[in-house]
Amino acid sequence: MTEGCSGANGSCQCKTGDRREDAAMQSRRNFLLRTAALATILAPGVTLYAFGGEAAAANPTPPVSSKVRWGLLIDASKCEESCTACVEACSSAYGWKSTGHPGTDPQWIRKVSAKDPKSGAGFSVPVMCQHCANPPCVDVCPTGASFKRADGIVLVDRHICIGCRYCMMACPYKARSFVHEPVTDQKPDAPRGKGTVESCTLCAHRIDAGGVPHCVEACKKAGREAILFGDLNDPSSEIAKRVATYRTARIREDLGCDTGVYYTNI
Amino acid sequence: MAKVEYRKCTEHSVFFWGLLGLHILVIAAGLGAALYMEHYGHIVTGMSNQIVWGTPHVFAVFLIVAASGALNVASFSSVFLRLAYKPYARLSGLLAIALLAGGLAVLVLDLGRPDRLTVAMTTYNFKSIFAWNIYLYTGFMGIVAAYLFVMMDRQLQRSSLPTRVMGGIAFFWRFALTTGTGSIFGFLIARDAYSAAVMAPLFIAASFVYGLAFTVLVLLMMSREVRRSLIDDDMLGKFRGLFILFSLAVLYLTALHHLTKLYAAEYRSVEAFLLRDGGIYTAVFWLGHIGAGNLLPLGILLIWGSGRHAWHAVATAAILFLIGGVAHMYVTIIGGQAFPLRLFPGMEVTSSFQDGAVAGYWPSIPEILLGVSGISIAMLITGFGLKLLPFLPRLAGGSPLQST
Amino acid sequence: MVRALIAALLLGASIAGVYVPAALAQSQTGAQNDLVPHPPKGRGEHCVADTAFMRRYHMTMLKHQRDETVHEGVRGKPFSIGGCISCHAVKGADGLPVSYEDPKHFCRSCHDYAAVSIDCFECHASRPGPKPQDASAEPEPGAPGSTALANYLQESHP
């Protein structure tokens, strides 16, 4: 009826409507304030949960940038035909190996020997994914699993790879392998499994941590230093300086893929 | 023009049911093969890192190409207003959907991870012709289904416009689909045997041949089943003429493809491989694709195609065209992969990854079962479709079945 | 009316028949209730997020972070599968962490109960690897249970 009314004889001298309105507005205001306070208290917690809990404060590395373009420079004159240090290092680091079926065994990197049939002159170099700037494998992948990272590394996102092998048809360098058998005992930083396509990752997790790929390290350990790794976009890097100074060639440069792997003395 | 009535196939001959039963068995075997391949990995097949697409893809692409061609008969009547073909338009649409379903099933079951089909249907890279093909193929099924609906609905049939519109859309779509299928190979710069714009029109010409062959064979089989001829002599003559025309188109475009590549010095080695030194690929090309697949049926049609033996001639030619189609796909897909990639042109290359070496490939049993089951899927869908829906034409005053 | 009463009694009896023995067993033997999973505690004080949150959203967080890591190279965020494995490794009888083929594996303790099969470990290692300073050590050729793991994966994930 007439709450909040304190008139003497029950009649109200105040403007009852206003009073009631005031009271209602007051209670509304209280309610809103209370809710806002509660929300303010809860919000950080909710936000914290939404964005990953209290450990979200850990230091993640920033996303890779296209200011950098990683590449390799391979000197064929330092590379000996019988040496396979790079291949063995990659193989043992990532767990791909020969199972006795050369046709289906994966090979992320292999030594290729080429010989001129007329003169007999030849060379031997390691060939791996060339990390093209215009990768045909990325163009043809239906799900986008084959992709180029901002810093130039071409990778397979094996979570969305459906195993159609179109990228293997498209690659001019035969860089990609298909996993034909179930895989067990994977290395923790090298997941790989049956039914997806894989290739050289330029040891992305190592270079993200500031290191060099396994093949480069192994070649250095073997005393040859035939493979050089670095940032092609940085004019002060060793690789950029050498590419600018010496005559280098890239495999099937005529195809226009703009590969990131350079070769000298081939 | 005589009014065409359509009916379901209500006959129940033992032969027909036996045939459907055989298709079911083949499909079961194909599904078992797919499960086996998925469980143990592709190591159990003949495919390798060199020959990445094998027999299942040969059959899948063959069926997909035939599917788009099977719609031609309907297109003739709806788009080009050749009303003589109208009685077969519904069957043609059904066959197109069935063949495409068979081809797609084989393609999907051969994936390395077929459990990720939902990923394939939701995540797209539209620079890939494969991604476009997913929409082209499923869209084709939807459009042809709508086309069939338009052809069957009495209200819509009062005017000829809906049929012409849907027929036009289906015709355009089917051209896009076959172009997309040919471009799967035509767009690849890596392989010397591909990378040619002519592959798209070549696949279109091939689709005309295979699609018509399937249509004619299904019509002849159903004529036997309903004990009444579904094709009269006039129609048979038209089919014969179309076969000759399309087969000549295939021969022309194949010749163009190879002669152009032979002219360029850089492709001479791959052409020498395919046309002369390729062993099984050369044999399948000349004897399978060109000989048994085109020249022989052309000869049969030209010599015996009219007159007393016309029925036998057309039936035999249709079967030969289909065999030639599988051979054509085999040489294109597998022969094209067998030739090594040229990493260092002009050099002799060897490695532990079979660089520089011609890849060997033998189809394995699971692959063959999976591939063939695609044809059975298509035929089973067609058979059930004909039984359940009124697609078979009954021409007023149709001629009796010629005794075989 | 009588029939409804009898039906209600039977229903109640059958429900009780499930819960009461379980409760009795629990109270008598002190063993854990078998009706809910009991994932073993991980290393350290707490997980990277609240248990209730992780129970519901761990897959969402994993998927989101894997896309960041794979496509953008962002590393070091808390929701990596390697991070999960390193803290939640369950030791087997020989003191070494068990792999996914062993029912005691952390992920299996809930996923077996929920009957939700996962295929993470078709590609990812289900046991933590050697510590970073041992990364240059030679890998063991046949880790214990690797054949059993292969067999298990074949059976449960055809």
Tab-separated table of N, CA and C in Angstrom, chain C residues 61-116:
chain	number	residue	atom	x	y	z
C	61	MET	N	41.677	-25.665	-24.415
C	61	MET	CA	42.932	-24.927	-24.205
C	61	MET	C	44.060	-25.560	-25.011
C	62	LEU	N	44.095	-26.904	-25.035
C	62	LEU	CA	45.138	-27.588	-25.790
C	62	LEU	C	45.045	-27.240	-27.269
C	63	LYS	N	43.822	-27.296	-27.796
C	63	LYS	CA	43.656	-27.015	-29.225
C	63	LYS	C	44.045	-25.591	-29.565
C	64	HIS	N	43.619	-24.666	-28.706
C	64	HIS	CA	43.940	-23.267	-28.980
C	64	HIS	C	45.440	-23.057	-28.950
C	65	GLN	N	46.091	-23.638	-27.933
C	65	GLN	CA	47.527	-23.407	-27.828
C	65	GLN	C	48.296	-24.128	-28.917
C	66	ARG	N	47.832	-25.293	-29.329
C	66	ARG	CA	48.594	-25.993	-30.363
C	66	ARG	C	48.589	-25.191	-31.655
C	67	ASP	N	47.468	-24.535	-31.948
C	67	ASP	CA	47.440	-23.714	-33.168
C	67	ASP	C	48.422	-22.561	-33.060
C	68	GLU	N	48.497	-21.956	-31.851
C	68	GLU	CA	49.456	-20.856	-31.672
C	68	GLU	C	50.884	-21.358	-31.820
C	69	THR	N	51.151	-22.510	-31.257
C	69	THR	CA	52.528	-23.016	-31.298
C	69	THR	C	52.909	-23.423	-32.700
C	70	VAL	N	52.035	-24.194	-33.357
C	70	VAL	CA	52.401	-24.727	-34.663
C	70	VAL	C	52.435	-23.625	-35.713
C	71	HIS	N	51.430	-22.771	-35.724
C	71	HIS	CA	51.337	-21.790	-36.809
C	71	HIS	C	52.101	-20.515	-36.530
C	72	GLU	N	52.245	-20.152	-35.267
C	72	GLU	CA	52.916	-18.878	-34.989
C	72	GLU	C	54.210	-19.045	-34.223
C	73	GLY	N	54.529	-20.253	-33.828
C	73	GLY	CA	55.801	-20.452	-33.140
C	73	GLY	C	55.831	-19.934	-31.727
C	74	VAL	N	54.663	-19.722	-31.127
C	74	VAL	CA	54.627	-19.251	-29.747
C	74	VAL	C	54.887	-20.445	-28.837
C	75	ARG	N	55.910	-20.358	-28.025
C	75	ARG	CA	56.215	-21.483	-27.132
C	75	ARG	C	56.285	-20.990	-25.701
C	76	GLY	N	56.081	-21.893	-24.768
C	76	GLY	CA	56.214	-21.531	-23.358
C	76	GLY	C	54.903	-21.244	-22.675
C	77	LYS	N	53.802	-21.348	-23.390
C	77	LYS	CA	52.526	-21.131	-22.703
C	77	LYS	C	52.171	-22.397	-21.940
C	78	PRO	N	51.289	-22.288	-20.948
C	78	PRO	CA	51.122	-23.416	-20.028
C	78	PRO	C	50.388	-24.633	-20.593
C	79	PHE	N	49.544	-24.445	-21.607
C	79	PHE	CA	48.683	-25.571	-21.982
C	79	PHE	C	49.252	-26.393	-23.118
C	80	SER	N	50.501	-26.829	-22.999
C	80	SER	CA	51.049	-27.694	-24.033
C	80	SER	C	50.900	-29.138	-23.569
C	81	ILE	N	50.743	-30.045	-24.538
C	81	ILE	CA	50.554	-31.445	-24.161
C	81	ILE	C	51.828	-31.983	-23.526
C	82	GLY	N	52.967	-31.484	-23.964
C	82	GLY	CA	54.220	-31.897	-23.342
C	82	GLY	C	54.266	-31.463	-21.890
C	83	GLY	N	53.712	-30.280	-21.619
C	83	GLY	CA	53.654	-29.802	-20.245
C	83	GLY	C	52.768	-30.686	-19.381
C	84	CYS	N	51.610	-31.072	-19.956
C	84	CYS	CA	50.719	-31.961	-19.208
C	84	CYS	C	51.464	-33.247	-18.848
C	85	ILE	N	52.095	-33.821	-19.866
C	85	ILE	CA	52.742	-35.125	-19.678
C	85	ILE	C	53.849	-35.037	-18.636
C	86	SER	N	54.599	-33.952	-18.648
C	86	SER	CA	55.751	-33.902	-17.754
C	86	SER	C	55.331	-33.845	-16.290
C	87	CYS	N	54.205	-33.157	-16.005
C	87	CYS	CA	53.771	-33.113	-14.601
C	87	CYS	C	52.921	-34.312	-14.226
C	88	HIS	N	52.145	-34.770	-15.170
C	88	HIS	CA	51.184	-35.814	-14.855
C	88	HIS	C	51.682	-37.204	-15.199
C	89	ALA	N	52.970	-37.399	-15.282
C	89	ALA	CA	53.493	-38.731	-15.550
C	89	ALA	C	53.235	-39.614	-14.337
C	90	VAL	N	52.716	-40.802	-14.600
C	90	VAL	CA	52.437	-41.754	-13.531
C	90	VAL	C	53.507	-42.830	-13.582
C	91	LYS	N	54.122	-43.105	-12.436
C	91	LYS	CA	55.199	-44.094	-12.450
C	91	LYS	C	54.625	-45.498	-12.348
C	92	GLY	N	55.218	-46.387	-13.101
C	92	GLY	CA	54.797	-47.778	-13.068
C	92	GLY	C	55.582	-48.555	-12.023
C	93	ALA	N	55.495	-49.878	-12.142
C	93	ALA	CA	56.138	-50.738	-11.143
C	93	ALA	C	57.649	-50.560	-11.140
C	94	ASP	N	58.217	-50.252	-12.323
C	94	ASP	CA	59.672	-50.140	-12.396
C	94	ASP	C	60.158	-48.726	-12.108
C	95	GLY	N	59.243	-47.843	-11.673
C	95	GLY	CA	59.666	-46.494	-11.350
C	95	GLY	C	59.754	-45.568	-12.530
C	96	LEU	N	59.506	-46.106	-13.723
C	96	LEU	CA	59.546	-45.251	-14.914
C	96	LEU	C	58.116	-44.845	-15.279
C	97	PRO	N	57.976	-43.702	-15.943
C	97	PRO	CA	56.610	-43.286	-16.324
C	97	PRO	C	55.986	-44.302	-17.279
C	98	VAL	N	54.678	-44.521	-17.102
C	98	VAL	CA	53.995	-45.475	-17.966
C	98	VAL	C	53.543	-44.756	-19.237
C	99	SER	N	53.387	-45.551	-20.283
C	99	SER	CA	52.905	-44.983	-21.543
C	99	SER	C	51.400	-45.189	-21.637
C	100	TYR	N	50.847	-44.744	-22.738
C	100	TYR	CA	49.395	-44.754	-22.875
C	100	TYR	C	48.820	-46.165	-22.899
C	101	GLU	N	49.630	-47.170	-23.147
C	101	GLU	CA	49.067	-48.510	-23.199
C	101	GLU	C	48.719	-49.026	-21.816
C	102	ASP	N	49.289	-48.388	-20.785
C	102	ASP	CA	49.040	-48.838	-19.417
C	102	ASP	C	47.789	-48.129	-18.891
C	103	PRO	N	46.842	-48.881	-18.295
C	103	PRO	CA	45.615	-48.228	-17.806
C	103	PRO	C	45.865	-47.184	-16.725
C	104	LYS	N	47.072	-47.219	-16.139
C	104	LYS	CA	47.333	-46.245	-15.081
C	104	LYS	C	47.718	-44.881	-15.652
C	105	HIS	N	47.877	-44.797	-16.960
C	105	HIS	CA	48.269	-43.518	-17.551
C	105	HIS	C	47.262	-42.453	-17.158
C	106	PHE	N	47.758	-41.255	-16.887
C	106	PHE	CA	46.916	-40.193	-16.342
C	106	PHE	C	45.695	-39.907	-17.208
C	107	CYS	N	45.926	-39.815	-18.502
C	107	CYS	CA	44.808	-39.465	-19.394
C	107	CYS	C	43.781	-40.595	-19.416
C	108	ARG	N	44.269	-41.805	-19.314
C	108	ARG	CA	43.351	-42.934	-19.388
C	108	ARG	C	42.479	-43.038	-18.152
C	109	SER	N	42.956	-42.534	-17.022
C	109	SER	CA	42.160	-42.693	-15.808
C	109	SER	C	40.801	-42.026	-15.957
C	110	CYS	N	40.694	-40.962	-16.691
C	110	CYS	CA	39.380	-40.352	-16.941
C	110	CYS	C	38.803	-40.801	-18.282
C	111	HIS	N	39.652	-40.882	-19.288
C	111	HIS	CA	39.116	-41.156	-20.615
C	111	HIS	C	38.580	-42.563	-20.747
C	112	ASP	N	39.172	-43.516	-20.037
C	112	ASP	CA	38.612	-44.863	-20.053
C	112	ASP	C	37.240	-44.853	-19.421
C	113	TYR	N	37.105	-44.135	-18.310
C	113	TYR	CA	35.824	-44.053	-17.608
C	113	TYR	C	34.773	-43.411	-18.490
C	114	ALA	N	35.168	-42.285	-19.120
C	114	ALA	CA	34.195	-41.564	-19.939
C	114	ALA	C	33.993	-42.214	-21.293
C	115	ALA	N	34.776	-43.229	-21.613
C	115	ALA	CA	34.711	-43.913	-22.909
C	115	ALA	C	34.845	-42.932	-24.056
C	116	VAL	N	35.759	-41.992	-23.893
C	116	VAL	CA	36.044	-41.046	-24.966
C	116	VAL	C	37.443	-41.375	-25.465
